[in-house]
mmCIF file of C-alpha atoms in Angstrom:
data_model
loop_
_atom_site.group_PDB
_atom_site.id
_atom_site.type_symbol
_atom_site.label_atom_id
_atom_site.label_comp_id
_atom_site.label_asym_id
_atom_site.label_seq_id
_atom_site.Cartn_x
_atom_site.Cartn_y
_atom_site.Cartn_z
ATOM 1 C CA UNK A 1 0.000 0.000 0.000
ATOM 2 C CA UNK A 2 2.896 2.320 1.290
ATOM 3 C CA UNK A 3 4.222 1.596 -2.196
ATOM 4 C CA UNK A 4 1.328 2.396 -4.026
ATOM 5 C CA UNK A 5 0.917 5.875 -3.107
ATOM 6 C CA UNK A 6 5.105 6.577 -2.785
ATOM 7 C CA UNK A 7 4.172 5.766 -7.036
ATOM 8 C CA UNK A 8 1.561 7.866 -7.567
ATOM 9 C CA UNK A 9 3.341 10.667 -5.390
ATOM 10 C CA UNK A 10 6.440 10.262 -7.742
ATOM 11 C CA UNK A 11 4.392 9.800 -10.705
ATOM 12 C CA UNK A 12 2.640 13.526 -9.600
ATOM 13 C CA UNK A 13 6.048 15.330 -8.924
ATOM 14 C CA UNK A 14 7.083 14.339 -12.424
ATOM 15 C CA UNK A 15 4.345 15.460 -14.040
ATOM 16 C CA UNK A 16 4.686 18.798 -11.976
ATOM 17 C CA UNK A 17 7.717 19.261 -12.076
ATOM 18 C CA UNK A 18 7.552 18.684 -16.152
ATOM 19 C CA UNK A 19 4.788 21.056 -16.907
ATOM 20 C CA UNK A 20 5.884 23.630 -19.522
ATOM 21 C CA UNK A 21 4.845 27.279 -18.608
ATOM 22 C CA UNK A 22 6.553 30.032 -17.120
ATOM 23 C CA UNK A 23 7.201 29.635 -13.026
ATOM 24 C CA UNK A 24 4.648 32.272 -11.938
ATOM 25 C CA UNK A 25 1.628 30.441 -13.636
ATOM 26 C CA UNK A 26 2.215 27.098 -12.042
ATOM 27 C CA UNK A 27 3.306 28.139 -8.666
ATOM 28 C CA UNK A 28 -0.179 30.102 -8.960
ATOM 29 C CA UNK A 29 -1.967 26.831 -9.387
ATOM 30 C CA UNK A 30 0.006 25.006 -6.775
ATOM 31 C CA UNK A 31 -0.229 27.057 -4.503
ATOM 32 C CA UNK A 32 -4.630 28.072 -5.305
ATOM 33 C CA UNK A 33 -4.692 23.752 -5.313
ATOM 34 C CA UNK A 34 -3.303 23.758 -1.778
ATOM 35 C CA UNK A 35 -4.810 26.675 -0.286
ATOM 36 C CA UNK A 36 -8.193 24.815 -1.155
ATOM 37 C CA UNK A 37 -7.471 22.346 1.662
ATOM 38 C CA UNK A 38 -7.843 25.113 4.496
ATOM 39 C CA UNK A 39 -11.186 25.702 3.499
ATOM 40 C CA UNK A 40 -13.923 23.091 4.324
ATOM 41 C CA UNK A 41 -14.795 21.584 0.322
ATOM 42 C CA UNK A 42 -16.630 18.490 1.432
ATOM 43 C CA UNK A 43 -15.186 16.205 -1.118
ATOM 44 C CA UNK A 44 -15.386 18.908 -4.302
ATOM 45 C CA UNK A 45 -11.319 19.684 -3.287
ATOM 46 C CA UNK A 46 -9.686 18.646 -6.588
ATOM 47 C CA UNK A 47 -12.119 19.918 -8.790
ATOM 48 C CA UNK A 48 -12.326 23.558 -6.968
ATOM 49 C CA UNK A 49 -8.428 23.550 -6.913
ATOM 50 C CA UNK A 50 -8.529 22.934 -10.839
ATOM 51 C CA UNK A 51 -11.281 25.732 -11.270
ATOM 52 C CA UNK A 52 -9.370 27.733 -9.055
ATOM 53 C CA UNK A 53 -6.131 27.571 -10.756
ATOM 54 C CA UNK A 54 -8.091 28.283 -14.406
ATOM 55 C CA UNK A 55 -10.148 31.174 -12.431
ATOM 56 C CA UNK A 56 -6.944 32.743 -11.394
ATOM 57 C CA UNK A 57 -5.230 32.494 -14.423
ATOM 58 C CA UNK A 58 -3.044 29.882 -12.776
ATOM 59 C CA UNK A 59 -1.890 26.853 -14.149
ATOM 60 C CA UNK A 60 -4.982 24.114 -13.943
ATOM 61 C CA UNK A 61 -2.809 20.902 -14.114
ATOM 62 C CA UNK A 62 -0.572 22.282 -10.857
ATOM 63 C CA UNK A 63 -3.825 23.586 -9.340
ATOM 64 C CA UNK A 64 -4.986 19.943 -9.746
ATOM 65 C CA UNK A 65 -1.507 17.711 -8.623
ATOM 66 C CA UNK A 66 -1.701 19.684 -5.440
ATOM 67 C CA UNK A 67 -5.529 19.382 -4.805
ATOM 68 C CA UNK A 68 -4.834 15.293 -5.496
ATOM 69 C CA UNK A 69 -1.381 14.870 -4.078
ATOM 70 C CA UNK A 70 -2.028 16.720 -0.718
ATOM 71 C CA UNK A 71 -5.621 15.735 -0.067
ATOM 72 C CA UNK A 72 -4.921 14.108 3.168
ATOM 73 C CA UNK A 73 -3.664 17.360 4.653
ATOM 74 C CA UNK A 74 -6.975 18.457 5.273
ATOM 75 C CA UNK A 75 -7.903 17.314 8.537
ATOM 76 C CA UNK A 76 -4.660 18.654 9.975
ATOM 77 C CA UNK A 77 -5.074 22.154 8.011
ATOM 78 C CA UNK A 78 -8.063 22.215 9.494
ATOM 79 C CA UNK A 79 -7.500 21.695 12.691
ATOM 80 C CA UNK A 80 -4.402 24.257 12.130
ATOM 81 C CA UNK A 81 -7.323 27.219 11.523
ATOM 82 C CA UNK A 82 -9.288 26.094 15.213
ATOM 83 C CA UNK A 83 -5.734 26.685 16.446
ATOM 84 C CA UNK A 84 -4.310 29.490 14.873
ATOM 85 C CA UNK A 85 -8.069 31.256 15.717
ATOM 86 C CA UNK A 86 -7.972 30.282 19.219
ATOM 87 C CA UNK A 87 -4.411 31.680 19.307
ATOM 88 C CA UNK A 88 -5.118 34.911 17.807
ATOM 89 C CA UNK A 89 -8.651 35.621 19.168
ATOM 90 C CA UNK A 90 -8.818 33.506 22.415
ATOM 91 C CA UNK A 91 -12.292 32.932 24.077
ATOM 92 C CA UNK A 92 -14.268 36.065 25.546
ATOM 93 C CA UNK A 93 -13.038 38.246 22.688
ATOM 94 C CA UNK A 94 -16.207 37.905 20.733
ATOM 95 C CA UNK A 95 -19.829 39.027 21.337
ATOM 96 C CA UNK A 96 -21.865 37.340 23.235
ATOM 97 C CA UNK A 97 -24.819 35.347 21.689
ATOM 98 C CA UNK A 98 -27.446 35.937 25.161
ATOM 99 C CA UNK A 99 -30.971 36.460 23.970
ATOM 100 C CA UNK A 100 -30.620 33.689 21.072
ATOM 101 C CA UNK A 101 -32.524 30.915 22.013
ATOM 102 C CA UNK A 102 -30.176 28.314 22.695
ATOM 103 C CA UNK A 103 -32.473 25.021 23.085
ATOM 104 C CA UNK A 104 -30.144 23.407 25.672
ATOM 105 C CA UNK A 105 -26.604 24.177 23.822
ATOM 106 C CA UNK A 106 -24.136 26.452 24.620
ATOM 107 C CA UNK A 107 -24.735 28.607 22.063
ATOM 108 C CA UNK A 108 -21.850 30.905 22.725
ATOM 109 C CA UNK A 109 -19.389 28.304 22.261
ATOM 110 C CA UNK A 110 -20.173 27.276 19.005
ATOM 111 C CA UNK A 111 -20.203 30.654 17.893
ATOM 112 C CA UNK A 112 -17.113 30.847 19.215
ATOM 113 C CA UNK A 113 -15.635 28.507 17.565
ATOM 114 C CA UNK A 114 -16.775 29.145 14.073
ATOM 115 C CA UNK A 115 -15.609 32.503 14.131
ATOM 116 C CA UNK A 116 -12.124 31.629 15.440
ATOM 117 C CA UNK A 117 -12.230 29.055 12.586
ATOM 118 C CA UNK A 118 -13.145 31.060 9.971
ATOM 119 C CA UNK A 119 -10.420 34.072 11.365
ATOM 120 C CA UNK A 120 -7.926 31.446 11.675
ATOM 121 C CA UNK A 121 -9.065 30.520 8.354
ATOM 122 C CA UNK A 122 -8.285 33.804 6.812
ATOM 123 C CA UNK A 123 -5.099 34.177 8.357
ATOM 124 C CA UNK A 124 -3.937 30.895 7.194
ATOM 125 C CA UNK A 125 -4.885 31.317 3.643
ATOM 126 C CA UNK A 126 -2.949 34.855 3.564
ATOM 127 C CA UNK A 127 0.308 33.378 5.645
ATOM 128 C CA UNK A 128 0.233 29.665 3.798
ATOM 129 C CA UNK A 129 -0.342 31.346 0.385
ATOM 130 C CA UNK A 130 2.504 33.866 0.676
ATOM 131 C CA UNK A 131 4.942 30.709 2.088
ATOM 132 C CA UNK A 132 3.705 27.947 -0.581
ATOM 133 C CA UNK A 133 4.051 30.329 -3.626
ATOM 134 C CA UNK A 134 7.625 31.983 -3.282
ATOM 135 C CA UNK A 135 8.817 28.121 -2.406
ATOM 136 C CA UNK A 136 7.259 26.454 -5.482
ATOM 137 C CA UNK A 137 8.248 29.748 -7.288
ATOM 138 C CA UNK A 138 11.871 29.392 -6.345
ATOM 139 C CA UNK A 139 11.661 25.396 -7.357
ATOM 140 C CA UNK A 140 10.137 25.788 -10.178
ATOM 141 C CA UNK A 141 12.768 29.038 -11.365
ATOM 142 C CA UNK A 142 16.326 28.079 -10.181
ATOM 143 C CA UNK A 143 15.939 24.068 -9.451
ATOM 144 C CA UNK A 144 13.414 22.451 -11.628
ATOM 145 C CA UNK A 145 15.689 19.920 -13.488
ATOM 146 C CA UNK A 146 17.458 19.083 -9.933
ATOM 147 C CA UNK A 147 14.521 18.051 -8.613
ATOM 148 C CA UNK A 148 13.269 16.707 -11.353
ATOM 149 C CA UNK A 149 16.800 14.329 -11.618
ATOM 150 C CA UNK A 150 16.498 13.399 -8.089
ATOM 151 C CA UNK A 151 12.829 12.397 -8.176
ATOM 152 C CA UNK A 152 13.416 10.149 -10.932
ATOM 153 C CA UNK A 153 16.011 8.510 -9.280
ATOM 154 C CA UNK A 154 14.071 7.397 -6.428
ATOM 155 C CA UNK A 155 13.209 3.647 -6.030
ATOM 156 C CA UNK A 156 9.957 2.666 -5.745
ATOM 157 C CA UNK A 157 9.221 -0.716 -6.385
ATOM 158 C CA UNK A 158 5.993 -2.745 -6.802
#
């Protein structure tokens, strides 16, 4: 299994890494295809990174390997927003919710934390965005045929 997806993970830096185009259009749609994964798609991930990318004027195909290749980031980029919103707006900070009917919930947490989500959210996107693209950017400019040369020579057998 390990095997399996250390394939299709070489097999998607390849064809990354091999896309022709100038640096600034793919690292666009790289870094649109992972910044996708911060914000709650319910399953729709690689196809909004692809439209994303194309919306942009990025490059689809890189919008797409990183919406595919880095799926299984999600859970811990989202977790990352709770965090980086409780951090940065802790508890108390917001209004309170009294006079909403609450039906037996704590209303006030749950607001609570779906605005430190959604803050943390927004800060993530904005700091993530900024880190992703000059690092693909730099890749893709100065070191694109060493990384291409040293992915190839990995071994990954059946």
């Amino acid at each position: 299994m390990m095997n399996k997806n250390m394939r299709r993970l070489k097999f998607l830096l390849i064809k990354l890494f091999r896309i022709k185009g100038n640096a600034h259009n793919i690292s666009l749609g790289f870094t649109l295809g992972f910044l996708i994964h911060f914000i709650p798609s319910f399953g729709l991930g690689p196809i909004l990174s692809t439209a994303s990318a194309r919306l942009f004027k990025g490059n689809p195909v890189a919008g797409f390997i990183s919406g595919v290749a880095l799926i299984w980031l999600f859970p811990f980029l989202f977790y990352l927003n709770v965090v980086v919103g409780e951090t940065l707006f802790p508890y108390g900070i917001f209004p309170s919710a009294a006079g909403m009917p609450h039906h037996g919930m704590s209303l006030d947490a749950g607001m609570h934390i779906g605005a430190a989500f959604f803050l943390g959210m927004v800060v993530n996107l904005l700091l993530f965005g900024m880190i992703v693209y000059y690092l693909i950017f730099t890749i893709i400019k100065k070191y694109r045929l060493n990384f291409l040369s040293l992915i190839k020579k990995w071994d990954v057998r059946k």
